[in-house]
Structures are given as structure tokens and as C-alpha cells.
Amino acid sequence: MDGFSSTALSSPPLPASDAAVMDGTARRKPQAPPGRPRRFGIAVRITLGLSVMALLVLLIGGVSMSSFRLFRAEVAALSTNTLPEVITSAELHGSLQKLVAQLPQLAAAASTPQRRSIYDGLVTELDSMQLLVARMRGLMKEGDPGAGERDGNVRLLEQTRSTLLILAATVADLNAEVTRQIEYGDRQAEAARALSRLAAAIESMPDTGAWAARIGALMARAAGATQLDHLSRLKGEARSAERTLAELARLSGGAPDPTGQMMSTVQEELFSLLVAPGGLFESAIDRLQARNRAQALTGQAQVLVETVERSTRTLYDSIRDQSAERTDALAALIAERTRTVMVLAGTSLLLAVCVYFFFRRFLSTRLVAMNRAVLARLSGSRQSPHCGIAAAGRPGRADQPVPVDQPVPIPVDGDDEITDIGASIRYFIEEIDRRQQALADNERRFRDLVEGSIQGIVIHRDFHVLYANDSFAAMLGMTVAEVVALPSLLSVVAVTERQALIEGYDRLLENGQSTPRRRIRACRSDGAGLWVELTGRRVDWMDGPAIQAVVVDVTREVEAEHALRQSRDAAERALDELKATQASLIQAEKMASLGQLVAGVAHEVNTPIGITITGASQLQALIGELSDRHTANALKKSDFQRFLSDGMEMASLILSNSTRAANLVQSFKLVAVDQSSDERRPFLLRDYIDELLRSLHPTYKARTALTIDVACPADLELDGYPGALSQILTNLIMNALVHALDPEQPGRIAIAARLLGPDMVELSVGDDGNGIAPDVLPKIFDPFFTTRRGAGGSGLGLHIVYNLVTGRLHGTIGVESRPGEGTRFTLRFPRVTAGA
């Protein structure tokens, strides 16, 4: 019972006579033996042994610390200088290999993106190599500046750095030449394409005899010359083409018009494509020159890369050899100091063995004998208070077995501190006997107090009763003997409470803290039920942990609480039924609004659908008449043209009215689906308001004097529930049409929206109608409040608006109105609605 747990019971105060006896006993002091001269006591012996061992430990520690400092210095040198130098030189060599692989790719680049990508990679690798060289220089400056090999490595680094600078400039020049080569190649390709287009145009010209043949030969030679790799031959072909073009100019000058004019035009265009600045031959010559320069720069770069590779390889080998030398020296140092420490450790071990046997002879053997005597006393053997003194003069082994039926003496032989300890133990044993007797008397008085308690008290272990008082037994309708004989206390507890009691019992044994009051259902021996309230704590009882519980009968209190709870539940059920009725009325109002929207849209769609059906039937009659004339072979051209004219008119009529009906249905579908669902999605507010007004148009189209103005940014996007917003705007607009505006008089409804900061939207719906009376204004959002009770008003429209704004949209709504001047509803809500 949690385990039938209870508050701690404090011991009752002792009678005055017993307290005086206990106080006098506590004030008694053991008589110290008379002082004796000590020549060589236990403290001196222990101090001497420990001092020798401490000196040896200090010696080992000194050698170890010296070795550790040397080892740490060498390891620091390896980790901060040598090892980073090896790693950096290896990285430098790896970067160089990447550079070697990318140089030919740059020279062979065929497009600007490819050339730019390869060049960026080369620049990155060169910058990385410069950083590695700078890092290597810094590492070498931190090392031993007087080493000859390190000076040679520094010279190699300087040579590598200067070579890398030259290589970077060479790569930049190579990139420029490759850029020019690609640019001239593109210009050459563009000229070749233009030449192909010109050839196609010449083929469509009238036959011009030898002129056309020479033109074709010239274009063929030009196309073949662009593939030449020899610069002199390419320049010769360019000069030959220029001479041929001059001869063709003379031929075209003697030809009559319009053929001569066409020939001159072709000759001039061919001149601009072939030999003019930027033409085919000039682009080919420039591309070939750029390629030759790029090849030369590539060879120069490869020579520089080979130079850098030799330097880095030599540097890597030198650093690796220095690292190997330092590593070998460190290994030799470790081996030497290890041998020294092992020798000192062996010496320490030998000394420890000697100290052990010394302590065993003069200390531990006597303490073991004293411990056996004390254990024998605890197991029940009694001794005379002076039996230890009688044994003081008897020589013999302290660990010699003593018969059980003989008193076990406490050894006090010797002339040191152990003798004083023996005398003190004998005194404490006598004191324990006196205190045990006093404790037995207190226990008897405590039991009398518990037995007479009006609260039920029970002590159990694993729900097996160890003790119970008369009050607890009376609660269960049993005797104390019957309670103790119960197989488990769980048998008198309701089945539903047992698992919780077991868990509480386990927690109480684990943490030992008293449990709070707990109320459970139990049963009496005659089967009657009762409610009890219990608390508990863990106690030590009969050589083991147990649970002490205090139990109080609270049956009457529980019955009173149950009656009160039934009354409260009945009231809550009535409230829930009222809320359900209100919710069903609100839903009916929503459906009525949606039904009104459906009726208006259906009436609006009926007109374009009727026109579409009429046009389709007329078009069908026209097609039938045309088919009859065609069958009778009496179809005339004028009949067919008249059919086309009338058919086109009917098709346009059908298309325009079908489109109108489709737009109406689409707008209704969007608004109706949103109103009947709780889907959340992003949407543009201005477009959604326009769709809503298009759907509501059938309800107010008869009011020709009504104007609805919308002021909303076109890019204002919301992320929320369009169905809720549609229901809000529909109710507010319909509320203005029904209550505020006269159908026969001009009226205006203004819808405006704007951003208030980055995350808040303000939406207002206002009219210039009748306004709201001051005594009505505070009650307009109340459910079932309406000023048109006899005219079909339900009083839920604005209540639904209020609930949607404050609930679904997480916003606020306010209203401003003056009689005769109109009404304005202002909504403020987050642009991104939080999740439900």
C-alpha cells in the first residue's frame, strides 16, 4: 500500500529517570591506561617505512618527469615542425601533379566556359602552391636556424617560389592566347556559316556562266584554305582570293542590269566575308597565330613545371630524411629512459615487499587478533571486563583459534598504541551493553504508543504483513492475527488499484522518500467496501527494508464527494448539449448562405446556356441545309460562302456564351469549395475577392445603383484558409445589402486591404447605408441577436464572422458606425495563419 506507506512516527520522550541514567552513561569516559615510556612505537615505524618509500617514489618521479620533458620536447618538434613540413611538401607535390594534368587541357580548350573553368582551376592550384610554399617557409623559420640542411631547404623554397611566380605569369599569357584563339575561331565559324548562306542564295540566281563557276571555285578554295595549318600558305590563299575578287568585279561591271547589279552585290558581300577586316581569311590567320603562341607558352609552362617538380622532389626527400633522423633519436631516448625507470621500479618493488613483511610482523597480525575477538563478542560470546588484562602477560599467537565455550580475550600485549586501542574497545563493549538495555526499554514504550493509536498502522514487506495495530484490523473487520495471516495485503484492495500500489511500493523502496496521501478502495472481511487514505515511508524492520503505513478510513468523505461530482457532471452535460445545438445552428446558417449562392449562380448561368443551345441548333440546321444542297449537286459558291458567314457567327455566339457560363461556374466552384472545406493554401487576396464578387453578382445585379469598390494590392498574398475568408466577406456583404442599403437608392460598398508591417493584414468592409443604432452596436456579435427576427433573420451571421476572425484566422475584428452615415468593419489578422 504504497507500500501501505505512512508518515514517520517520532519516538516518545523518555521518563526523567531513564533520561538521567542515559545522560550519566554518556558522560562516563574510558579510563586511559597510565602513561608508559615509548622508545620505538608504531607511528615511528610507519613513518620510517613510508619515508623510505617516498624517497624512492620521488626519485622515480624525478627521472620520469625528466624523461617526459625530453620526450615532450622531441614530440613537439616533430608535431609542430617536422611532420607539418612533410605533409606540406607532400601537398605541394600533389598540387603540382594536378597542375601538370590541367595545362594541356587549357591549351586544348574549345569553348569559353571550358577555358574559364580550366583557367580558374589552374589559378586556384597556383595560389594553393604559393600558400604551401609560404607555410613551409614559416615552419622552417620556427625550426633550428643553424642547421645546414635547413638552409639548403630554404634556398630550394625560394627557387620554387620564384619559379611559381614565372609559371603564374606564363599561365596567364597562355589563357589570353587561348581566349583569342577561341574568339577568332568563333568569328571564323560565323563567316563560314554566312558563306554557306551566300552559296545557297547564288544557286537561286539565274545562270551567269563563267562568273558563277569562278564564284563557286573561289568559295570552295576559301572553305579548304581555312583548314590549313601553315601560316604562309594561308596568307597566300588570302592574296589569291583578293585577286580573284578583283577580276570578278570587272566581270560584273560589264554585265547588263539587273544581272550585273546582282553580280556586284554578291561580289561585294563575298569580299566582306573573305578578305575584309574580320573576314574568313583574317580570322583564320589570327586563330592560327594565337594557336602557335599558345603552343609555345605551353612548352614554356611545362619546362617551368618540370623545374618546380625537381625542386619539390628534392625538398620532400630532404625533409623526409630529417624526419627519419629525429624519429630514430626519439626512439633511442625512449629506450634509454625506459630501462632507467624499470630499474628504479624493481628497486621499489623489492622495498615494498620488505615493508610488507615488517608491517605484518609488528602491526597487521595483532590487529587481526583484535578483530577476531570483537567479532566473537558480536556473535554472542561474553567475557569478563578484565579478561584482556589477564592475557596481557601471556605470550602466544594472536590468530590462534579459541574454543566457542571459552571467553575470547581482547589482546593488549605490547607497549605501543595497539595496547591503548584494546583497552578502549573493552570500554566501548561495556557501554554498548548498557545502551542496548536502555534501547529495549524505549522500544517497549514505543510499542505501547503505536498499539493505542486511533489510526491504522501496518508494516509490511512485499505486501506480507509484519506488524499491524488494532485500529487497522478493526477497519478490515478482522483481528490482528487474521491480518498477519493474510497471504498479501493486495487481497483486501480493489483489483484496479493493485498495479499502482505495486509501482508505488517499488518507488518507495528505491528512493526512500515519504509518499503523499493516496486514496484507494478496499474491502472488509464481510465483503463491504470502504475507502481509505494512506501515506507511507521506508523503514528498517527485522534486518531488512520494509514499508510503514498509516491508514485512515475516509468512506464518508468519498461518498459526499461522489454526490457532488454527479451534480457537476449533470451541469456539464447540459452545457455540452447547448453548445452542440449552437454549432448545428451555425452550420445550418453556413449551408443556407451557400444555398443562396447556388440559386443565384444557377439563374445567372441559365441565360448563356440557353443562348448556346439556340446557336447550336441553328448551326445544326445550316449544316443540314448545306448537306442537302451538296447531295442534290445544287451547291453554289454563294451558298457555301453564306454558310461560312452564318456558321462563323453561330460559332462565335456559342463560344462567347459558353465562355461566360464556364467563368461563372469556375468562380462559383472556387468560392463554394473553399466555403465548404477547411483546406489551407496560399492565395492572392485581390484575385480571390474578385472571384467572390463574381459569384455573388447574381444576388445584387438587380441593384443597378449599387457600386462595389475594391482597393487591394494585386501582389498581396495570404497563406491561410480561403474558405473562412470567403464566409466572412459573404456575410459582411450580405449584411450590408439586407440591413444597410435601400434597394431603390444608390449605395456603395468599399472593400480595402493593406499590409500593416511584414506579417499583419488589415481588411475593411464599409458601406454608406443606414448605420447601426448605438444601443444595438455592442450586441451585434452576440449569437441569435437580430433586428429582423420576423423577416427571416437568424442572428448568427455576424456571430459566425466573429468566430472565424478570432478563431480560424487568429485575428481581431472591430466595427465603427453612425446612424445615417454607414458602417465599417475592420479585420486585422496575420498574413500567414498559424496552424490549427
mmCIF file of N, CA and C in Angstrom, residues 31-75:
data_model
loop_
_atom_site.group_PDB
_atom_site.id
_atom_site.type_symbol
_atom_site.label_atom_id
_atom_site.label_comp_id
_atom_site.label_asym_id
_atom_site.label_seq_id
_atom_site.Cartn_x
_atom_site.Cartn_y
_atom_site.Cartn_z
ATOM 1 N N GLN A 31 38.725 5.033 31.104
ATOM 2 C CA GLN A 31 39.945 5.350 31.856
ATOM 3 C C GLN A 31 41.148 5.012 30.992
ATOM 4 N N ALA A 32 41.950 5.984 30.650
ATOM 5 C CA ALA A 32 43.158 5.749 29.863
ATOM 6 C C ALA A 32 44.198 5.058 30.715
ATOM 7 N N PRO A 33 44.913 4.110 30.172
ATOM 8 C CA PRO A 33 45.972 3.438 30.930
ATOM 9 C C PRO A 33 47.044 4.429 31.313
ATOM 10 N N PRO A 34 47.748 4.138 32.390
ATOM 11 C CA PRO A 34 48.800 5.075 32.826
ATOM 12 C C PRO A 34 49.875 5.226 31.770
ATOM 13 N N GLY A 35 50.476 6.396 31.718
ATOM 14 C CA GLY A 35 51.483 6.671 30.704
ATOM 15 C C GLY A 35 52.713 5.810 30.884
ATOM 16 N N ARG A 36 53.227 5.302 29.783
ATOM 17 C CA ARG A 36 54.433 4.468 29.772
ATOM 18 C C ARG A 36 55.416 5.060 28.789
ATOM 19 N N PRO A 37 56.694 4.951 29.067
ATOM 20 C CA PRO A 37 57.694 5.493 28.109
ATOM 21 C C PRO A 37 57.682 4.674 26.811
ATOM 22 N N ARG A 38 57.676 5.407 25.658
ATOM 23 C CA ARG A 38 57.668 4.751 24.350
ATOM 24 C C ARG A 38 59.011 5.008 23.685
ATOM 25 N N ARG A 39 59.698 3.918 23.334
ATOM 26 C CA ARG A 39 61.026 4.079 22.703
ATOM 27 C C ARG A 39 60.931 3.986 21.168
ATOM 28 N N PHE A 40 60.094 3.023 20.711
ATOM 29 C CA PHE A 40 60.021 2.812 19.259
ATOM 30 C C PHE A 40 58.599 2.346 18.925
ATOM 31 N N GLY A 41 57.636 3.321 18.883
ATOM 32 C CA GLY A 41 56.232 2.982 18.721
ATOM 33 C C GLY A 41 55.854 2.723 17.262
ATOM 34 N N ILE A 42 54.524 2.426 17.096
ATOM 35 C CA ILE A 42 54.009 2.110 15.760
ATOM 36 C C ILE A 42 54.141 3.312 14.829
ATOM 37 N N ALA A 43 53.876 4.514 15.325
ATOM 38 C CA ALA A 43 53.941 5.709 14.484
ATOM 39 C C ALA A 43 55.334 5.927 13.922
ATOM 40 N N VAL A 44 56.363 5.676 14.767
ATOM 41 C CA VAL A 44 57.740 5.858 14.288
ATOM 42 C C VAL A 44 58.074 4.826 13.228
ATOM 43 N N ARG A 45 57.627 3.569 13.454
ATOM 44 C CA ARG A 45 57.921 2.515 12.477
ATOM 45 C C ARG A 45 57.259 2.829 11.120
ATOM 46 N N ILE A 46 55.965 3.228 11.153
ATOM 47 C CA ILE A 46 55.266 3.540 9.894
ATOM 48 C C ILE A 46 55.905 4.735 9.200
ATOM 49 N N THR A 47 56.279 5.750 9.994
ATOM 50 C CA THR A 47 56.897 6.950 9.404
ATOM 51 C C THR A 47 58.202 6.608 8.707
ATOM 52 N N LEU A 48 59.015 5.751 9.347
ATOM 53 C CA LEU A 48 60.302 5.374 8.754
ATOM 54 C C LEU A 48 60.097 4.628 7.437
ATOM 55 N N GLY A 49 59.169 3.638 7.428
ATOM 56 C CA GLY A 49 58.944 2.861 6.205
ATOM 57 C C GLY A 49 58.394 3.715 5.076
ATOM 58 N N LEU A 50 57.426 4.571 5.426
ATOM 59 C CA LEU A 50 56.843 5.409 4.390
ATOM 60 C C LEU A 50 57.825 6.455 3.869
ATOM 61 N N SER A 51 58.704 6.917 4.726
ATOM 62 C CA SER A 51 59.691 7.900 4.278
ATOM 63 C C SER A 51 60.629 7.303 3.248
ATOM 64 N N VAL A 52 61.090 6.056 3.538
ATOM 65 C CA VAL A 52 61.990 5.406 2.570
ATOM 66 C C VAL A 52 61.275 5.214 1.231
ATOM 67 N N MET A 53 60.024 4.749 1.298
ATOM 68 C CA MET A 53 59.281 4.531 0.055
ATOM 69 C C MET A 53 59.006 5.859 -0.662
ATOM 70 N N ALA A 54 58.758 6.938 0.114
ATOM 71 C CA ALA A 54 58.510 8.234 -0.510
ATOM 72 C C ALA A 54 59.745 8.751 -1.228
ATOM 73 N N LEU A 55 60.930 8.544 -0.612
ATOM 74 C CA LEU A 55 62.163 8.973 -1.286
ATOM 75 C C LEU A 55 62.354 8.240 -2.603
ATOM 76 N N LEU A 56 62.073 6.920 -2.575
ATOM 77 C CA LEU A 56 62.232 6.145 -3.802
ATOM 78 C C LEU A 56 61.213 6.582 -4.865
ATOM 79 N N VAL A 57 59.986 6.868 -4.423
ATOM 80 C CA VAL A 57 58.966 7.338 -5.368
ATOM 81 C C VAL A 57 59.352 8.690 -5.956
ATOM 82 N N LEU A 58 59.908 9.576 -5.089
ATOM 83 C CA LEU A 58 60.356 10.860 -5.606
ATOM 84 C C LEU A 58 61.453 10.705 -6.640
ATOM 85 N N LEU A 59 62.367 9.748 -6.394
ATOM 86 C CA LEU A 59 63.437 9.505 -7.357
ATOM 87 C C LEU A 59 62.869 9.029 -8.684
ATOM 88 N N ILE A 60 61.922 8.076 -8.600
ATOM 89 C CA ILE A 60 61.306 7.584 -9.841
ATOM 90 C C ILE A 60 60.558 8.719 -10.541
ATOM 91 N N GLY A 61 59.845 9.542 -9.731
ATOM 92 C CA GLY A 61 59.107 10.648 -10.329
ATOM 93 C C GLY A 61 60.020 11.650 -11.005
ATOM 94 N N GLY A 62 61.183 11.930 -10.359
ATOM 95 C CA GLY A 62 62.113 12.873 -10.977
ATOM 96 C C GLY A 62 62.635 12.370 -12.308
ATOM 97 N N VAL A 63 63.030 11.092 -12.320
ATOM 98 C CA VAL A 63 63.533 10.531 -13.585
ATOM 99 C C VAL A 63 62.423 10.532 -14.636
ATOM 100 N N SER A 64 61.209 10.153 -14.206
ATOM 101 C CA SER A 64 60.097 10.104 -15.161
ATOM 102 C C SER A 64 59.774 11.492 -15.703
ATOM 103 N N MET A 65 59.774 12.508 -14.809
ATOM 104 C CA MET A 65 59.466 13.850 -15.282
ATOM 105 C C MET A 65 60.531 14.366 -16.231
ATOM 106 N N SER A 66 61.799 14.077 -15.910
ATOM 107 C CA SER A 66 62.872 14.490 -16.823
ATOM 108 C C SER A 66 62.704 13.820 -18.185
ATOM 109 N N SER A 67 62.392 12.511 -18.158
ATOM 110 C CA SER A 67 62.196 11.790 -19.424
ATOM 111 C C SER A 67 60.988 12.359 -20.174
ATOM 112 N N PHE A 68 59.939 12.672 -19.412
ATOM 113 C CA PHE A 68 58.738 13.182 -20.055
ATOM 114 C C PHE A 68 59.003 14.539 -20.717
ATOM 115 N N ARG A 69 59.790 15.407 -20.053
ATOM 116 C CA ARG A 69 60.076 16.705 -20.651
ATOM 117 C C ARG A 69 60.853 16.547 -21.960
ATOM 118 N N LEU A 70 61.886 15.667 -21.922
ATOM 119 C CA LEU A 70 62.649 15.449 -23.152
ATOM 120 C C LEU A 70 61.765 14.868 -24.252
ATOM 121 N N PHE A 71 60.931 13.894 -23.866
ATOM 122 C CA PHE A 71 60.055 13.267 -24.851
ATOM 123 C C PHE A 71 59.053 14.279 -25.422
ATOM 124 N N ARG A 72 58.505 15.133 -24.514
ATOM 125 C CA ARG A 72 57.546 16.117 -24.987
ATOM 126 C C ARG A 72 58.202 17.132 -25.919
ATOM 127 N N ALA A 73 59.455 17.521 -25.611
ATOM 128 C CA ALA A 73 60.143 18.475 -26.475
ATOM 129 C C ALA A 73 60.364 17.885 -27.867
ATOM 130 N N GLU A 74 60.800 16.590 -27.892
ATOM 131 C CA GLU A 74 61.031 15.966 -29.192
ATOM 132 C C GLU A 74 59.726 15.783 -29.965
ATOM 133 N N VAL A 75 58.674 15.345 -29.257
ATOM 134 C CA VAL A 75 57.388 15.156 -29.927
ATOM 135 C C VAL A 75 56.838 16.490 -30.423
#
